[in-house]
mmCIF file of C-alpha atoms in Angstrom:
data_model
loop_
_atom_site.group_PDB
_atom_site.id
_atom_site.type_symbol
_atom_site.label_atom_id
_atom_site.label_comp_id
_atom_site.label_asym_id
_atom_site.label_seq_id
_atom_site.Cartn_x
_atom_site.Cartn_y
_atom_site.Cartn_z
ATOM 1 C CA GLY A 150 26.935 8.552 -8.810
ATOM 2 C CA ALA A 151 22.874 8.872 -8.299
ATOM 3 C CA GLY A 152 21.080 6.077 -9.088
ATOM 4 C CA VAL A 153 22.690 2.131 -8.993
ATOM 5 C CA SER A 154 24.726 1.151 -12.182
ATOM 6 C CA GLN A 155 25.705 -2.092 -13.967
ATOM 7 C CA THR A 156 27.223 -2.805 -16.468
ATOM 8 C CA PRO A 157 27.067 -3.830 -19.477
ATOM 9 C CA SER A 158 23.633 -2.709 -20.228
ATOM 10 C CA ASN A 159 24.154 -5.755 -22.551
ATOM 11 C CA LYS A 160 25.868 -9.113 -23.084
ATOM 12 C CA VAL A 161 25.748 -11.483 -25.374
ATOM 13 C CA THR A 162 27.823 -14.111 -25.083
ATOM 14 C CA GLU A 163 28.241 -18.176 -26.512
ATOM 15 C CA LYS A 164 26.886 -20.665 -24.598
ATOM 16 C CA GLY A 165 29.833 -23.146 -22.092
ATOM 17 C CA LYS A 166 31.791 -19.118 -21.512
ATOM 18 C CA TYR A 167 32.242 -17.223 -18.640
ATOM 19 C CA VAL A 168 30.591 -13.829 -18.200
ATOM 20 C CA GLU A 169 31.046 -11.043 -15.631
ATOM 21 C CA LEU A 170 28.507 -9.005 -14.372
ATOM 22 C CA ARG A 171 29.527 -5.648 -12.422
ATOM 23 C CA CYS A 172 26.688 -3.503 -10.189
ATOM 24 C CA ASP A 173 27.860 -0.288 -8.837
ATOM 25 C CA PRO A 174 24.690 0.596 -5.305
ATOM 26 C CA ILE A 175 24.127 4.151 -4.521
ATOM 27 C CA SER A 176 27.162 5.253 -2.487
ATOM 28 C CA GLY A 177 26.755 4.498 1.115
ATOM 29 C CA HIS A 178 23.870 1.950 1.128
ATOM 30 C CA THR A 179 25.367 -1.406 2.810
ATOM 31 C CA ALA A 180 22.340 -3.780 0.931
ATOM 32 C CA LEU A 181 22.550 -4.730 -2.535
ATOM 33 C CA TYR A 182 20.368 -7.442 -4.248
ATOM 34 C CA TRP A 183 20.408 -9.608 -7.158
ATOM 35 C CA TYR A 184 17.369 -10.255 -9.400
ATOM 36 C CA ARG A 185 16.654 -12.338 -12.177
ATOM 37 C CA GLN A 186 14.251 -11.165 -14.743
ATOM 38 C CA SER A 187 12.780 -13.270 -17.519
ATOM 39 C CA LEU A 188 10.735 -11.737 -20.269
ATOM 40 C CA GLY A 189 7.489 -11.509 -19.145
ATOM 41 C CA GLN A 190 8.503 -12.209 -15.371
ATOM 42 C CA GLY A 191 8.976 -10.650 -12.327
ATOM 43 C CA PRO A 192 12.262 -10.341 -10.695
ATOM 44 C CA GLU A 193 13.858 -13.116 -9.303
ATOM 45 C CA PHE A 194 15.712 -13.273 -5.737
ATOM 46 C CA LEU A 195 19.103 -14.803 -6.545
ATOM 47 C CA ILE A 196 21.182 -13.362 -3.300
ATOM 48 C CA TYR A 197 21.582 -10.690 -0.762
ATOM 49 C CA PHE A 198 24.486 -8.600 0.254
ATOM 50 C CA GLN A 199 25.003 -6.970 3.990
ATOM 51 C CA GLY A 200 28.036 -4.945 3.632
ATOM 52 C CA THR A 201 30.684 -7.626 2.614
ATOM 53 C CA GLY A 202 28.832 -10.495 3.311
ATOM 54 C CA ALA A 203 26.227 -13.633 1.291
ATOM 55 C CA ALA A 204 22.918 -12.597 3.415
ATOM 56 C CA ASP A 205 21.104 -14.848 1.577
ATOM 57 C CA ASP A 206 22.602 -17.244 -1.197
ATOM 58 C CA SER A 207 18.906 -19.233 -1.621
ATOM 59 C CA GLY A 208 17.901 -17.854 -4.704
ATOM 60 C CA LEU A 209 21.463 -18.653 -6.461
ATOM 61 C CA PRO A 210 19.972 -21.727 -8.665
ATOM 62 C CA ASN A 211 23.284 -24.006 -9.367
ATOM 63 C CA ASP A 212 27.273 -23.428 -8.531
ATOM 64 C CA ARG A 213 27.044 -21.883 -11.280
ATOM 65 C CA PHE A 214 26.179 -18.738 -10.115
ATOM 66 C CA PHE A 215 28.166 -16.835 -8.243
ATOM 67 C CA ALA A 216 28.806 -12.800 -6.820
ATOM 68 C CA VAL A 217 30.970 -11.178 -4.517
ATOM 69 C CA ARG A 218 31.017 -8.245 -2.925
ATOM 70 C CA PRO A 219 35.242 -7.808 -1.391
ATOM 71 C CA GLU A 220 35.099 -3.876 -0.133
ATOM 72 C CA GLY A 221 30.719 -3.823 0.267
ATOM 73 C CA SER A 222 30.301 -1.238 -2.125
ATOM 74 C CA VAL A 223 30.652 -2.940 -5.766
ATOM 75 C CA SER A 224 29.056 -6.628 -6.803
ATOM 76 C CA THR A 225 29.930 -8.225 -9.390
ATOM 77 C CA LEU A 226 28.000 -11.786 -10.633
ATOM 78 C CA LYS A 227 29.909 -14.528 -12.165
ATOM 79 C CA ILE A 228 28.169 -16.974 -14.151
ATOM 80 C CA GLN A 229 30.534 -20.106 -15.614
ATOM 81 C CA ARG A 230 29.618 -22.124 -17.903
ATOM 82 C CA THR A 231 27.235 -20.086 -18.969
ATOM 83 C CA GLU A 232 23.551 -21.661 -20.575
ATOM 84 C CA ARG A 233 21.117 -20.737 -22.848
ATOM 85 C CA GLY A 234 18.711 -20.632 -20.012
ATOM 86 C CA ASP A 235 20.315 -18.021 -18.369
ATOM 87 C CA SER A 236 19.218 -15.452 -20.957
ATOM 88 C CA ALA A 237 17.353 -13.041 -18.549
ATOM 89 C CA VAL A 238 17.973 -9.227 -17.590
ATOM 90 C CA TYR A 239 20.266 -9.336 -14.165
ATOM 91 C CA LEU A 240 18.936 -6.450 -11.825
ATOM 92 C CA CYS A 241 20.911 -5.224 -9.298
ATOM 93 C CA ALA A 242 19.547 -3.597 -6.999
ATOM 94 C CA SER A 243 20.897 -1.043 -3.206
ATOM 95 C CA SER A 244 19.265 0.061 -0.471
ATOM 96 C CA SER A 245 20.294 1.848 3.062
ATOM 97 C CA GLN A 246 19.540 -0.959 5.334
ATOM 98 C CA GLY A 247 18.126 -4.151 3.951
ATOM 99 C CA PRO A 248 14.988 -6.115 3.428
ATOM 100 C CA GLY A 249 11.758 -4.481 4.346
ATOM 101 C CA THR A 250 12.923 -1.220 3.563
ATOM 102 C CA GLU A 251 13.047 1.192 -0.615
ATOM 103 C CA ALA A 252 15.524 -0.876 -2.900
ATOM 104 C CA PHE A 253 16.306 1.117 -5.778
ATOM 105 C CA PHE A 254 16.922 -0.600 -8.860
ATOM 106 C CA GLY A 255 19.393 -0.387 -11.655
ATOM 107 C CA GLN A 256 18.386 -0.498 -15.363
ATOM 108 C CA GLY A 257 19.244 -4.305 -15.168
ATOM 109 C CA THR A 258 21.975 -6.069 -17.723
ATOM 110 C CA ARG A 259 20.007 -7.816 -20.710
ATOM 111 C CA LEU A 260 22.301 -11.229 -21.258
ATOM 112 C CA THR A 261 21.829 -13.613 -23.652
ATOM 113 C CA VAL A 262 23.555 -16.680 -24.413
ATOM 114 C CA VAL A 263 23.532 -18.577 -28.133
ATOM 115 C CA GLN B 132 5.507 -22.040 -5.663
ATOM 116 C CA GLN B 133 4.722 -18.690 -6.445
ATOM 117 C CA GLN B 134 3.911 -16.980 -3.099
ATOM 118 C CA VAL B 135 2.425 -13.652 -4.540
ATOM 119 C CA LYS B 136 -0.062 -13.800 -7.294
ATOM 120 C CA GLN B 137 -1.533 -10.836 -9.553
ATOM 121 C CA SER B 138 -4.107 -10.239 -11.574
ATOM 122 C CA PRO B 139 -4.763 -9.226 -14.496
ATOM 123 C CA GLN B 140 -1.508 -10.043 -17.095
ATOM 124 C CA SER B 141 -2.453 -6.711 -19.181
ATOM 125 C CA LEU B 142 -5.244 -4.055 -18.656
ATOM 126 C CA ILE B 143 -6.500 -1.894 -20.806
ATOM 127 C CA VAL B 144 -8.148 1.366 -19.486
ATOM 128 C CA GLN B 145 -9.605 5.002 -21.053
ATOM 129 C CA LYS B 146 -7.631 8.087 -20.191
ATOM 130 C CA GLY B 147 -9.072 9.499 -17.167
ATOM 131 C CA GLY B 148 -10.266 6.225 -15.851
ATOM 132 C CA ILE B 149 -9.296 3.995 -12.973
ATOM 133 C CA SER B 150 -7.187 1.295 -13.341
ATOM 134 C CA ILE B 151 -6.832 -1.578 -10.695
ATOM 135 C CA ILE B 152 -4.002 -4.295 -10.413
ATOM 136 C CA ASN B 153 -5.200 -7.272 -8.043
ATOM 137 C CA CYS B 154 -2.452 -9.745 -5.606
ATOM 138 C CA ALA B 155 -2.661 -12.254 -3.449
ATOM 139 C CA TYR B 156 -0.485 -14.117 -1.550
ATOM 140 C CA GLU B 157 -0.557 -16.971 0.764
ATOM 141 C CA ASN B 158 2.355 -16.256 3.223
ATOM 142 C CA THR B 159 1.008 -14.871 6.868
ATOM 143 C CA ALA B 160 4.511 -14.149 7.776
ATOM 144 C CA PHE B 161 4.714 -11.605 4.860
ATOM 145 C CA ASP B 162 4.571 -7.871 6.363
ATOM 146 C CA TYR B 163 6.114 -5.330 3.899
ATOM 147 C CA PHE B 164 3.993 -5.018 0.067
ATOM 148 C CA PRO B 165 5.199 -2.427 -2.106
ATOM 149 C CA TRP B 166 3.935 -1.868 -5.774
ATOM 150 C CA TYR B 167 6.670 -1.548 -8.106
ATOM 151 C CA GLN B 168 6.740 0.544 -12.230
ATOM 152 C CA GLN B 169 8.470 -0.618 -15.162
ATOM 153 C CA PHE B 170 9.050 0.806 -17.891
ATOM 154 C CA PRO B 171 10.689 -0.689 -21.207
ATOM 155 C CA GLY B 172 14.462 -1.218 -20.998
ATOM 156 C CA LYS B 173 14.366 -0.047 -17.115
ATOM 157 C CA GLY B 174 14.800 -1.723 -13.953
ATOM 158 C CA PRO B 175 11.654 -1.506 -11.502
ATOM 159 C CA ALA B 176 11.599 2.057 -9.100
ATOM 160 C CA LEU B 177 9.148 1.492 -6.134
ATOM 161 C CA LEU B 178 5.973 3.612 -6.726
ATOM 162 C CA ILE B 179 4.698 3.049 -3.036
ATOM 163 C CA ALA B 180 4.694 0.743 0.104
ATOM 164 C CA ILE B 181 2.328 -0.834 2.704
ATOM 165 C CA ARG B 182 2.733 -2.538 5.467
ATOM 166 C CA PRO B 183 -0.327 -4.982 7.503
ATOM 167 C CA ASP B 184 -1.021 -2.040 10.328
ATOM 168 C CA VAL B 185 -3.508 0.007 8.060
ATOM 169 C CA SER B 186 -5.585 -1.008 5.275
ATOM 170 C CA GLU B 187 -5.587 2.019 3.041
ATOM 171 C CA LYS B 188 -1.929 3.793 1.485
ATOM 172 C CA LYS B 189 -2.568 7.330 -0.725
ATOM 173 C CA GLU B 190 0.222 8.488 -2.494
ATOM 174 C CA GLY B 191 -1.326 11.032 -5.088
ATOM 175 C CA ARG B 192 -2.870 9.665 -7.625
ATOM 176 C CA PHE B 193 -2.263 6.200 -6.182
ATOM 177 C CA THR B 194 -4.117 3.889 -3.621
ATOM 178 C CA ILE B 195 -2.571 0.903 -2.042
ATOM 179 C CA SER B 196 -5.642 -1.157 -0.603
ATOM 180 C CA PHE B 197 -4.642 -3.766 1.841
ATOM 181 C CA ASN B 198 -7.111 -6.795 3.589
ATOM 182 C CA LYS B 199 -5.343 -8.814 6.118
ATOM 183 C CA SER B 200 -8.287 -11.602 6.503
ATOM 184 C CA ALA B 201 -8.568 -12.097 3.240
ATOM 185 C CA LYS B 202 -4.735 -12.196 2.090
ATOM 186 C CA GLN B 203 -5.321 -10.028 -0.939
ATOM 187 C CA PHE B 204 -3.549 -6.350 -1.402
ATOM 188 C CA SER B 205 -4.493 -4.339 -4.826
ATOM 189 C CA LEU B 206 -3.239 -1.225 -5.978
ATOM 190 C CA HIS B 207 -5.484 1.672 -7.560
ATOM 191 C CA ILE B 208 -4.326 4.468 -9.648
ATOM 192 C CA MET B 209 -7.118 7.102 -10.393
ATOM 193 C CA ASP B 210 -7.570 9.212 -13.328
ATOM 194 C CA SER B 211 -5.115 6.797 -15.365
ATOM 195 C CA GLN B 212 -3.094 8.990 -17.953
ATOM 196 C CA PRO B 213 -1.017 7.559 -20.971
ATOM 197 C CA GLY B 214 2.419 8.435 -18.800
ATOM 198 C CA ASP B 215 0.653 5.239 -16.797
ATOM 199 C CA SER B 216 1.340 2.407 -19.630
ATOM 200 C CA ALA B 217 4.100 0.455 -18.365
ATOM 201 C CA THR B 218 4.139 -2.663 -15.928
ATOM 202 C CA TYR B 219 4.219 -3.193 -12.803
ATOM 203 C CA PHE B 220 4.509 -5.741 -10.125
ATOM 204 C CA CYS B 221 3.318 -6.394 -6.679
ATOM 205 C CA ALA B 222 6.248 -8.176 -3.986
ATOM 206 C CA ALA B 223 6.261 -9.244 -0.616
ATOM 207 C CA SER B 224 8.678 -9.882 1.812
ATOM 208 C CA LYS B 225 8.689 -10.960 5.789
ATOM 209 C CA GLY B 226 11.573 -9.522 8.043
ATOM 210 C CA ASN B 227 15.218 -9.290 7.016
ATOM 211 C CA GLU B 228 14.374 -11.696 3.831
ATOM 212 C CA LYS B 229 13.985 -10.742 -0.075
ATOM 213 C CA LEU B 230 10.786 -9.325 -1.880
ATOM 214 C CA THR B 231 9.159 -12.187 -3.856
ATOM 215 C CA PHE B 232 6.803 -10.437 -6.492
ATOM 216 C CA GLY B 233 4.043 -10.823 -8.837
ATOM 217 C CA THR B 234 3.765 -11.727 -12.088
ATOM 218 C CA GLY B 235 3.752 -9.007 -13.607
ATOM 219 C CA THR B 236 0.610 -6.319 -15.314
ATOM 220 C CA ARG B 237 1.009 -4.535 -18.208
ATOM 221 C CA LEU B 238 -1.011 -1.438 -18.223
ATOM 222 C CA THR B 239 -2.568 0.403 -21.925
ATOM 223 C CA ILE B 240 -3.979 3.752 -21.801
ATOM 224 C CA ILE B 241 -5.687 5.303 -23.971
ATOM 225 C CA PRO B 242 -6.497 8.303 -25.061
#
Protein backbone atom coordinates (compact mmCIF):
# COMPACT_ATOMS: atom_id res chain seq x y z
CA GLY A 1 0.00 0.00 0.00
CA ALA A 2 0.95 3.62 -0.39
CA GLY A 3 0.83 4.55 3.27
CA VAL A 4 0.68 3.15 6.79
CA SER A 5 -2.50 1.18 7.28
CA GLN A 6 -4.11 0.58 10.66
CA THR A 7 -7.00 -1.73 11.42
CA PRO A 8 -9.57 -1.51 12.75
CA SER A 9 -10.22 2.22 12.45
CA ASN A 10 -12.54 2.05 15.45
CA LYS A 11 -12.79 -0.49 18.25
CA VAL A 12 -15.26 -0.51 21.11
CA THR A 13 -14.61 -3.07 23.82
CA GLU A 14 -15.81 -3.81 27.30
CA LYS A 15 -13.66 -3.20 30.33
CA GLY A 16 -11.55 -6.24 31.08
CA LYS A 17 -11.49 -7.57 27.52
CA TYR A 18 -8.44 -8.22 25.34
CA VAL A 19 -7.84 -6.25 22.15
CA GLU A 20 -5.40 -6.39 19.25
CA LEU A 21 -4.59 -3.44 17.02
CA ARG A 22 -2.84 -4.01 13.70
CA CYS A 23 -0.38 -1.87 11.78
CA ASP A 24 0.83 -2.40 8.20
CA PRO A 25 3.83 -0.10 7.65
CA ILE A 26 5.05 1.31 4.37
CA SER A 27 6.74 -1.45 2.40
CA GLY A 28 10.46 -1.54 3.06
CA HIS A 29 10.37 0.61 6.19
CA THR A 30 12.45 -1.08 8.86
CA ALA A 31 11.44 1.19 11.74
CA LEU A 32 7.95 1.05 13.24
CA TYR A 33 6.53 3.02 16.16
CA TRP A 34 3.40 2.96 18.25
CA TYR A 35 2.08 6.14 19.87
CA ARG A 36 -1.03 6.85 21.91
CA GLN A 37 -2.94 10.10 21.56
CA SER A 38 -5.52 11.18 24.11
CA LEU A 39 -8.08 13.85 23.28
CA GLY A 40 -6.50 17.27 23.06
CA GLN A 41 -2.97 15.95 23.59
CA GLY A 42 0.05 15.22 21.48
CA PRO A 43 1.02 11.65 20.62
CA GLU A 44 2.86 9.82 23.41
CA PHE A 45 5.49 7.24 22.55
CA LEU A 46 4.79 3.62 23.41
CA ILE A 47 7.30 1.38 21.60
CA TYR A 48 9.77 1.38 18.70
CA PHE A 49 10.77 -1.59 16.55
CA GLN A 50 13.84 -1.79 14.37
CA GLY A 51 13.20 -4.85 12.24
CA THR A 52 11.71 -7.60 14.36
CA GLY A 53 13.06 -6.47 17.70
CA ALA A 54 11.77 -3.86 20.13
CA ALA A 55 14.57 -1.30 20.28
CA ASP A 56 12.78 0.84 22.87
CA ASP A 57 9.68 -0.16 24.84
CA SER A 58 10.09 2.44 27.58
CA GLY A 59 6.74 4.08 26.77
CA LEU A 60 4.56 1.04 27.44
CA PRO A 61 2.53 2.11 30.49
CA ASN A 62 2.37 -1.30 32.19
CA ASP A 63 2.56 -5.01 31.55
CA ARG A 64 -0.96 -5.13 30.14
CA PHE A 65 0.48 -3.65 26.95
CA PHE A 66 2.56 -5.73 24.57
CA ALA A 67 3.55 -5.41 20.91
CA VAL A 68 5.08 -7.77 18.39
CA ARG A 69 6.51 -7.57 14.90
CA PRO A 70 7.44 -11.17 14.13
CA GLU A 71 8.49 -10.81 10.50
CA GLY A 72 9.74 -7.25 10.55
CA SER A 73 6.72 -5.85 8.74
CA VAL A 74 3.22 -5.99 10.24
CA SER A 75 2.98 -5.18 13.94
CA THR A 76 0.27 -5.91 16.47
CA LEU A 77 -0.31 -3.96 19.67
CA LYS A 78 -1.99 -6.12 22.28
CA ILE A 79 -3.78 -4.82 25.35
CA GLN A 80 -4.92 -7.19 28.06
CA ARG A 81 -7.61 -6.55 30.69
CA THR A 82 -8.54 -3.22 29.11
CA GLU A 83 -9.42 -0.31 31.36
CA ARG A 84 -11.46 2.80 30.62
CA GLY A 85 -8.26 4.85 30.86
CA ASP A 86 -6.89 2.96 27.85
CA SER A 87 -9.42 4.78 25.64
CA ALA A 88 -7.43 6.82 23.11
CA VAL A 89 -6.34 6.90 19.49
CA TYR A 90 -3.47 4.49 18.91
CA LEU A 91 -1.19 5.68 16.13
CA CYS A 92 1.34 3.67 14.21
CA ALA A 93 4.18 5.21 12.21
CA SER A 94 7.01 3.88 10.11
CA SER A 95 10.24 5.26 8.72
CA SER A 96 13.03 4.03 6.54
CA GLN A 97 15.87 4.79 8.93
CA GLY A 98 14.56 5.12 12.45
CA PRO A 99 14.06 8.05 14.85
CA GLY A 100 15.32 11.40 13.66
CA THR A 101 14.10 10.80 10.13
CA GLU A 102 10.69 11.37 8.61
CA ALA A 103 8.06 9.17 10.21
CA PHE A 104 4.84 8.52 8.31
CA PHE A 105 1.75 8.03 10.45
CA GLY A 106 -1.34 5.94 9.87
CA GLN A 107 -4.77 7.38 10.59
CA GLY A 108 -4.94 5.56 13.89
CA THR A 109 -7.27 3.19 15.69
CA ARG A 110 -9.74 4.85 18.02
CA LEU A 111 -10.14 2.54 21.01
CA THR A 112 -13.08 3.06 23.33
CA VAL A 113 -13.32 0.98 26.50
CA VAL A 114 -16.81 1.00 28.00
CA GLN B 1 8.00 15.90 33.00
CA GLN B 2 6.95 17.70 29.86
CA GLN B 3 10.05 18.11 27.75
CA VAL B 4 8.47 20.11 24.92
CA LYS B 5 6.16 22.99 25.77
CA GLN B 6 3.95 24.42 23.02
CA SER B 7 1.92 27.63 22.83
CA PRO B 8 -0.63 28.88 22.20
CA GLN B 9 -3.17 26.13 22.75
CA SER B 10 -5.43 27.68 20.11
CA LEU B 11 -4.98 30.41 17.53
CA ILE B 12 -7.33 32.28 15.23
CA VAL B 13 -5.82 34.12 12.27
CA GLN B 14 -7.41 35.98 9.41
CA LYS B 15 -6.91 34.68 5.90
CA GLY B 16 -3.71 36.10 4.48
CA GLY B 17 -2.19 36.72 7.89
CA ILE B 18 0.82 35.13 9.57
CA SER B 19 0.30 32.25 12.01
CA ILE B 20 3.01 31.80 14.63
CA ILE B 21 3.30 28.81 16.96
CA ASN B 22 6.05 28.51 19.53
CA CYS B 23 7.78 25.63 21.26
CA ALA B 24 10.39 25.39 23.97
CA TYR B 25 12.41 22.35 24.93
CA GLU B 26 14.47 21.38 27.95
CA ASN B 27 16.77 18.62 26.76
CA THR B 28 19.83 20.17 25.10
CA ALA B 29 20.64 16.80 23.55
CA PHE B 30 17.65 17.04 21.19
CA ASP B 31 18.92 17.31 17.62
CA TYR B 32 15.85 16.95 15.39
CA PHE B 33 12.84 19.27 15.51
CA PRO B 34 9.88 18.49 13.22
CA TRP B 35 6.46 20.09 12.95
CA TYR B 36 3.43 17.92 12.24
CA GLN B 37 0.02 18.90 10.90
CA GLN B 38 -3.03 16.88 11.89
CA PHE B 39 -6.56 17.07 10.50
CA PRO B 40 -9.52 15.57 12.42
CA GLY B 41 -9.65 11.79 12.08
CA LYS B 42 -6.23 11.63 10.44
CA GLY B 43 -2.75 10.83 11.64
CA PRO B 44 -0.11 13.55 11.96
CA ALA B 45 1.74 14.43 8.74
CA LEU B 46 5.24 15.89 8.66
CA LEU B 47 5.20 19.51 7.57
CA ILE B 48 8.77 20.71 7.96
CA ALA B 49 11.76 19.83 10.14
CA ILE B 50 15.02 21.45 11.24
CA ARG B 51 18.30 20.42 12.86
CA PRO B 52 20.17 22.71 15.29
CA ASP B 53 23.01 23.52 12.90
CA VAL B 54 20.80 26.09 11.12
CA SER B 55 18.69 28.94 12.51
CA GLU B 56 15.96 28.97 9.89
CA LYS B 57 14.43 26.70 7.29
CA LYS B 58 11.81 27.72 4.75
CA GLU B 59 9.60 25.52 2.61
CA GLY B 60 6.98 27.41 0.65
CA ARG B 61 4.74 29.31 3.06
CA PHE B 62 6.15 27.45 6.09
CA THR B 63 9.23 28.59 8.02
CA ILE B 64 10.89 27.19 11.12
CA SER B 65 12.95 29.60 13.22
CA PHE B 66 15.34 27.97 15.67
CA ASN B 67 17.08 29.60 18.63
CA LYS B 68 19.52 27.14 20.14
CA SER B 69 20.65 29.35 23.04
CA ALA B 70 17.06 30.00 24.13
CA LYS B 71 16.04 26.39 23.44
CA GLN B 72 13.09 27.58 21.42
CA PHE B 73 11.76 27.03 17.92
CA SER B 74 8.74 28.33 16.13
CA LEU B 75 6.59 27.69 13.08
CA HIS B 76 5.53 30.60 10.88
CA ILE B 77 2.79 30.13 8.30
CA MET B 78 2.77 33.00 5.83
CA ASP B 79 -0.35 34.00 3.87
CA SER B 80 -2.46 31.66 6.02
CA GLN B 81 -5.32 29.95 4.18
CA PRO B 82 -8.53 28.28 5.40
CA GLY B 83 -7.05 24.94 4.31
CA ASP B 84 -4.30 25.46 6.91
CA SER B 85 -6.91 25.09 9.68
CA ALA B 86 -5.70 22.06 11.61
CA THR B 87 -3.87 21.07 14.77
CA TYR B 88 -0.12 21.56 14.70
CA PHE B 89 2.37 19.69 16.87
CA CYS B 90 6.01 20.44 17.42
CA ALA B 91 8.25 17.56 18.37
CA ALA B 92 11.85 16.80 19.23
CA SER B 93 14.12 13.80 19.34
CA LYS B 94 17.66 12.94 20.31
CA GLY B 95 19.82 10.76 18.13
CA ASN B 96 18.03 7.46 17.60
CA GLU B 97 15.40 7.98 20.29
CA LYS B 98 11.67 8.49 19.96
CA LEU B 99 9.84 11.73 19.17
CA THR B 100 8.57 13.80 22.10
CA PHE B 101 5.56 15.87 21.06
CA GLY B 102 4.18 19.17 22.30
CA THR B 103 0.54 19.40 23.37
CA GLY B 104 -0.66 20.88 20.08
CA THR B 105 -2.08 24.14 18.73
CA ARG B 106 -5.49 24.26 17.14
CA LEU B 107 -5.23 26.78 14.30
CA THR B 108 -8.33 28.31 12.73
CA ILE B 109 -8.06 30.55 9.68
CA ILE B 110 -11.07 32.79 9.24
CA PRO B 111 -12.08 34.47 5.96
